[in-house]
Tab-separated table of C-alpha atoms in Angstrom:
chain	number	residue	atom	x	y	z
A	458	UNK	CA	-40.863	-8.002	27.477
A	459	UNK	CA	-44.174	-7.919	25.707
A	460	UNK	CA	-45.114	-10.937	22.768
A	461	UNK	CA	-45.175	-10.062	18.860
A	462	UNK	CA	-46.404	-6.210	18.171
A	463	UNK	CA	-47.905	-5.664	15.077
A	464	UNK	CA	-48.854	-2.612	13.425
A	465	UNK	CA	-50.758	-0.956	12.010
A	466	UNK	CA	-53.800	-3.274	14.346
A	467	UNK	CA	-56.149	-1.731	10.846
A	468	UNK	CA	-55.194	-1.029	7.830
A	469	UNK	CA	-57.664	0.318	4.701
A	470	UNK	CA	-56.552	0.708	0.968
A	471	UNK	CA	-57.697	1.384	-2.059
A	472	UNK	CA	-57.165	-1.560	-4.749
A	473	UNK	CA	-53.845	-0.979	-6.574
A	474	UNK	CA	-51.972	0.618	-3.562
A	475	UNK	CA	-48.992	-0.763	-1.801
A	476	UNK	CA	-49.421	-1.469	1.735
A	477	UNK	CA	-46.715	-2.361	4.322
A	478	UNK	CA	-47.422	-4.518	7.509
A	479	UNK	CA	-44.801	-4.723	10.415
A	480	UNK	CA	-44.111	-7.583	12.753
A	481	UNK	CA	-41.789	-7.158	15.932
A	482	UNK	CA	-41.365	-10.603	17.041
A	483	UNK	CA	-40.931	-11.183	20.854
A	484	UNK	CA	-37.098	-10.498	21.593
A	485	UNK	CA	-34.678	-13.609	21.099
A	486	UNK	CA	-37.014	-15.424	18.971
A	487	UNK	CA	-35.043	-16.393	15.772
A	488	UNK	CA	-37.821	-18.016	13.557
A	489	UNK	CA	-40.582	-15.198	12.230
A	490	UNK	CA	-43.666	-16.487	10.434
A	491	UNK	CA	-46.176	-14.503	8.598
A	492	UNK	CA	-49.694	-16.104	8.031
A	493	UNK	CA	-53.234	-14.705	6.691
A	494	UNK	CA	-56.197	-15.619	7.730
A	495	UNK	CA	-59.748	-15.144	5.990
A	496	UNK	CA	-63.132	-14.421	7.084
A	497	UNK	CA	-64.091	-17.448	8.865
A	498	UNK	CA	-61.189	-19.353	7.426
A	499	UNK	CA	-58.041	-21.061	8.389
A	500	UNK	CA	-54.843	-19.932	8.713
A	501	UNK	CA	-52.756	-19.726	5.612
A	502	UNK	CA	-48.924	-20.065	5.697
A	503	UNK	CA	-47.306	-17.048	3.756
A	504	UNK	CA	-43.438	-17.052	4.547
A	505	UNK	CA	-41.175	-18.230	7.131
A	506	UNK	CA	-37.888	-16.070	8.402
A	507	UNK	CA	-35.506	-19.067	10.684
A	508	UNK	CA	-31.785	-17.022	11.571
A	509	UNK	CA	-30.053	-15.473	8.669
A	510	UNK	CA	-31.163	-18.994	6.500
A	511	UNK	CA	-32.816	-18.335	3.320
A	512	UNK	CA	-36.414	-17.610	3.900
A	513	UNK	CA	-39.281	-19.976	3.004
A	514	UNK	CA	-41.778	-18.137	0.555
A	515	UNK	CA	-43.295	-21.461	-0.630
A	516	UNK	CA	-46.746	-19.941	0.820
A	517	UNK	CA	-46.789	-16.636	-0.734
A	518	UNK	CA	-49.800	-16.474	-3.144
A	519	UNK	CA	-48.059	-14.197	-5.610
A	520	UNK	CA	-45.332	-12.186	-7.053
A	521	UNK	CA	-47.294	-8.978	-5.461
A	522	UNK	CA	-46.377	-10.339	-1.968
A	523	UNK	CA	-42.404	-10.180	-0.317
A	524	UNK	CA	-41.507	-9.941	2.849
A	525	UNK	CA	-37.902	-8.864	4.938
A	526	UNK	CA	-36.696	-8.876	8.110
A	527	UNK	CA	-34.070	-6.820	8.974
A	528	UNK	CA	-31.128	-7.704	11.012
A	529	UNK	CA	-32.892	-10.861	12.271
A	530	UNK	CA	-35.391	-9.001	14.354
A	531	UNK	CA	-38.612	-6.905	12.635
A	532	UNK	CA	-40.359	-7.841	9.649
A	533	UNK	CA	-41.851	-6.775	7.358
A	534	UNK	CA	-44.923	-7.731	4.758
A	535	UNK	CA	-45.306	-5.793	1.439
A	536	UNK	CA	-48.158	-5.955	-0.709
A	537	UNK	CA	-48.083	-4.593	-4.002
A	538	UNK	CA	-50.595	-3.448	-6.436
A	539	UNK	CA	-53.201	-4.543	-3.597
A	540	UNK	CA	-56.615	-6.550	-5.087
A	541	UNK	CA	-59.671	-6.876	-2.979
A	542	UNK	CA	-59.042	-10.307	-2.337
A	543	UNK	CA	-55.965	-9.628	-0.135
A	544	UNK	CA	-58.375	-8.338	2.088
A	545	UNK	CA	-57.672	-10.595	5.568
A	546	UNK	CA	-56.083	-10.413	8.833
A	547	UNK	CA	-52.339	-10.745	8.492
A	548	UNK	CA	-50.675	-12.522	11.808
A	549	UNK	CA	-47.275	-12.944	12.596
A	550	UNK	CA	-45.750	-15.281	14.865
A	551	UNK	CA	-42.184	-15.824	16.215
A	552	UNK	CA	-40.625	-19.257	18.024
A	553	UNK	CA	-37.609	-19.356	20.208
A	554	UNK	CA	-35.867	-21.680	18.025
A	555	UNK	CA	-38.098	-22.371	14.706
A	556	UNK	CA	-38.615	-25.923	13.632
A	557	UNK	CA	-41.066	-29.160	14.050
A	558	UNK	CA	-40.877	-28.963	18.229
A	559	UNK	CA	-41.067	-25.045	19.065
A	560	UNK	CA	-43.988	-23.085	20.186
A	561	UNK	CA	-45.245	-20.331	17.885
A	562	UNK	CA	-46.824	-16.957	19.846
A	563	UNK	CA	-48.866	-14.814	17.580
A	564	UNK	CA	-49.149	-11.317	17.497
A	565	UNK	CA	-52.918	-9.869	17.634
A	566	UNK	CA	-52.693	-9.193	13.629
A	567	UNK	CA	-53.122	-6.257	11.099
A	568	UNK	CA	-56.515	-6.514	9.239
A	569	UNK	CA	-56.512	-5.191	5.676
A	570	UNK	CA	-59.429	-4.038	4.268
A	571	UNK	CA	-58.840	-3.322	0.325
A	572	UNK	CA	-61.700	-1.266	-1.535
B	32	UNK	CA	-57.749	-34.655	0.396
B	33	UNK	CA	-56.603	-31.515	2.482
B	34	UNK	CA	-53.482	-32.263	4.533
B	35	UNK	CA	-55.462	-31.295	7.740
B	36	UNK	CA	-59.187	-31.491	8.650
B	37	UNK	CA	-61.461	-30.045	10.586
B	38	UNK	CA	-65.025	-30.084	11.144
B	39	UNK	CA	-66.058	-26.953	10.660
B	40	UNK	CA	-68.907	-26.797	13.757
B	41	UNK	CA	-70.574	-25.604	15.205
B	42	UNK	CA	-70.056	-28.246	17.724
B	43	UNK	CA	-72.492	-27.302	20.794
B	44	UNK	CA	-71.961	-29.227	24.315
B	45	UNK	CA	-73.770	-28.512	27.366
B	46	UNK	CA	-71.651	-26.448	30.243
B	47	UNK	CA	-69.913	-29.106	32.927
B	48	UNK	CA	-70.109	-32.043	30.038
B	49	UNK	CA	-66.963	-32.826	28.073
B	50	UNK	CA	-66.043	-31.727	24.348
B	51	UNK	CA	-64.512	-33.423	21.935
B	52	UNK	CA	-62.795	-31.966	19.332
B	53	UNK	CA	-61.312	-34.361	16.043
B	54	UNK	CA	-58.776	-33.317	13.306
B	55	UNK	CA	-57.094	-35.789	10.659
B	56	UNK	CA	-54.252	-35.645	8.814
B	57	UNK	CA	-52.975	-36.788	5.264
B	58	UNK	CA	-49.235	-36.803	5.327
B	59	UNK	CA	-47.813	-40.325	7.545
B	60	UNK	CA	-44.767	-38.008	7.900
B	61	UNK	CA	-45.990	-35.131	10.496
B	62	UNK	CA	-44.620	-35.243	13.681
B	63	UNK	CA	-45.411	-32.614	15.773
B	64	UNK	CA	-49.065	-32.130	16.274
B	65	UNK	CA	-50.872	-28.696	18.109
B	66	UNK	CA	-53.950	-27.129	19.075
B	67	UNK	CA	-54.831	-23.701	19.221
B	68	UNK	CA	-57.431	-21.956	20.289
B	69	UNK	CA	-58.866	-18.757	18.835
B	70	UNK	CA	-61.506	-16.639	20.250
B	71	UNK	CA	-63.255	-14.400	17.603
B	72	UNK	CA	-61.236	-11.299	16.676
B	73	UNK	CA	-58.309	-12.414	18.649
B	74	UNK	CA	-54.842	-14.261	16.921
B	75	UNK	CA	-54.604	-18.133	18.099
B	76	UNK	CA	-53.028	-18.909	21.601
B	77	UNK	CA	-51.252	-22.512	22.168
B	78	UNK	CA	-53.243	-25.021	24.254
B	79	UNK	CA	-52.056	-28.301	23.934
B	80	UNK	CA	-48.657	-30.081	21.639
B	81	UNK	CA	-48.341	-33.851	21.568
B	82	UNK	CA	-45.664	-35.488	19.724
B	83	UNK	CA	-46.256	-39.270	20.773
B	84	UNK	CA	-48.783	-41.704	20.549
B	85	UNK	CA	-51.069	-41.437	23.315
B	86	UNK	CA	-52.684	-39.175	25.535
B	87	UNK	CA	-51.234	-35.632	27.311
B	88	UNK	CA	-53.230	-33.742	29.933
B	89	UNK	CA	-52.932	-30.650	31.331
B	90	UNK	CA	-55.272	-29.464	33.574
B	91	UNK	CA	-58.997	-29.774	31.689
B	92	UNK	CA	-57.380	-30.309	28.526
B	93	UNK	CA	-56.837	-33.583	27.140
B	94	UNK	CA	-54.673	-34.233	23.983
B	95	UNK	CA	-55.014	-37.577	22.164
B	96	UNK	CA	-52.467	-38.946	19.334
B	97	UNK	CA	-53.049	-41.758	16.750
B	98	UNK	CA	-50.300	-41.862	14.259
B	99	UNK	CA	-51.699	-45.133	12.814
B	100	UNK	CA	-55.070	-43.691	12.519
B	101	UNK	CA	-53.912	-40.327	11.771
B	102	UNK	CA	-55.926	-38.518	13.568
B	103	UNK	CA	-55.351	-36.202	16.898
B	104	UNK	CA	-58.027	-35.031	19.218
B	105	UNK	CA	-58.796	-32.225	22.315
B	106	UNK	CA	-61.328	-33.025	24.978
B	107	UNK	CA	-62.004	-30.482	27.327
B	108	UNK	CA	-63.467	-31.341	30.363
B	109	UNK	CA	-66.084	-29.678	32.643
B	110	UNK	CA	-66.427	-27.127	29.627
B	111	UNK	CA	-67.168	-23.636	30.683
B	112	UNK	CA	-68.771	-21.038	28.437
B	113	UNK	CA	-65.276	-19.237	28.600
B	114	UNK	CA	-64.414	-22.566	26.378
B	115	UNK	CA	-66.429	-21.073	23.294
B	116	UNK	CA	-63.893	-20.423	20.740
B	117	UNK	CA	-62.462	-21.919	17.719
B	118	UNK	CA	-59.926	-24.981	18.215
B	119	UNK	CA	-57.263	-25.183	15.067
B	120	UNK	CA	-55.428	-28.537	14.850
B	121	UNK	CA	-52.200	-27.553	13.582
B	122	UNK	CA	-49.400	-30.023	12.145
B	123	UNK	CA	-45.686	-29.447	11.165
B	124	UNK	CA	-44.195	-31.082	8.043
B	125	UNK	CA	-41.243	-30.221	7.130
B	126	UNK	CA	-40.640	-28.006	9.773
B	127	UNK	CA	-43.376	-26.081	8.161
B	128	UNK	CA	-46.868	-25.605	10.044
B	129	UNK	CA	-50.038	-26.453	8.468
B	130	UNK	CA	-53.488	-25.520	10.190
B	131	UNK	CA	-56.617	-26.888	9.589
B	132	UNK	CA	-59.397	-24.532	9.480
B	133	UNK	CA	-60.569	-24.930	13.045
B	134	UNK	CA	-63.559	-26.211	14.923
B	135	UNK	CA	-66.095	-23.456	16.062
B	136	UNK	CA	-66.856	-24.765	19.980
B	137	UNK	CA	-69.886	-23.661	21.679
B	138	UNK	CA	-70.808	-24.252	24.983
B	139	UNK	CA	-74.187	-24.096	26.321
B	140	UNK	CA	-75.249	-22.587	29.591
């Protein structure tokens, strides 16, 4: 009954690697969002999941970045060929219903730290 | 101009006295309008949404809309150093949300 889980809570990489980060978004929600955030920065809009629509990857900063979620529940965030400005706290959030009126609940984030 | 601003802070207000918090938008076309508030090393948490023009309370929280201004504002009343955080004003376009990059609140004791 928990909210969004998120794992790993740390993650640290050497430049080049692949990382994955996992979102489980808080049961029933149908709309999945992955963000990043910076030190001391807003939050940036990386990809949206809504049902089994198409997903929105209008945010993702590059080709190295994709995401999935598998049978409309878990997600999850792959970075490839990491660079050292990746390095951020990743958040995911889910909504009940997705959309311009529903209430987004964040999980407590994976922070990536990329030597 | 960046679709949603914030100043950045820090904004410091006395405990008991009220704060004010202030975010614009660009785009006539948002509709939904939310602010979050973030505490440092924690994800964001969902304090206030306001859709029309006007005002929306709840509780100590205050939410005030101005779609021909285009701006939205928090006040927090009676603030309490458990209010010291950062507030993001958050809009959604498109069904898309955008989030300015939050007001760093401090409150005095």
């Amino acid at each position: 009954g928990a909210g969004v889980s998120q794992s790993p809570s740390n993650k640290v990489t050497e430049k080049g690697k692949d990382v994955e980060l996992r979102c489980d978004p808080i049961s029933g929600h149908t709309a999945l969002y992955w963000y990043r955030q910076s030190l001391g920065q807003g939050l940036e809009f990386l990809i949206y999941f809504q049902g089994n629509s198409a997903p929105d990857k209008s945010g993702l900063p590059s080709d190295r970045f994709s995401a999935e979620r598998t049978g409309g529940s878990v997600s999850t965030l792959t970075i490839q060929r990491t660079q050292q400005e990746d390095s951020a706290v990743y958040l995911c959030a889910s909504s009940l219903v997705g959309g311009r009126m529903d209430t987004q609940y964040f999980g407590p984030g994976t922070r990536l730290t990329v030597l | 101009q960046k679709e949603v601003e914030q100043n950045s802070g820090p904004l410091s207000v006395p405990e008991g006295a009220i704060a004010s918090l202030n975010c614009t938008y660009s785009d006539r076309g948002s509709q939904s309008f939310f602010w979050y508030r973030q505490y440092s090393g924690k994800s964001p948490e969902l304090i206030m949404f306001i859709y029309s023009n006007g005002d929306k309370e709840d509780g100590r929280f205050t939410a005030q809309l101005n779609k021909a201004s285009q701006y939205v504002s928090l006040l927090i009343r009676d603030s309490q150093p458990s209010d010291s955080a950062t507030y993001l004003c958050a809009i959604i376009r498109d069904d898309k949300i955008i989030f300015g990059k939050g007001t760093r609140l401090h409150i005095l004791p």
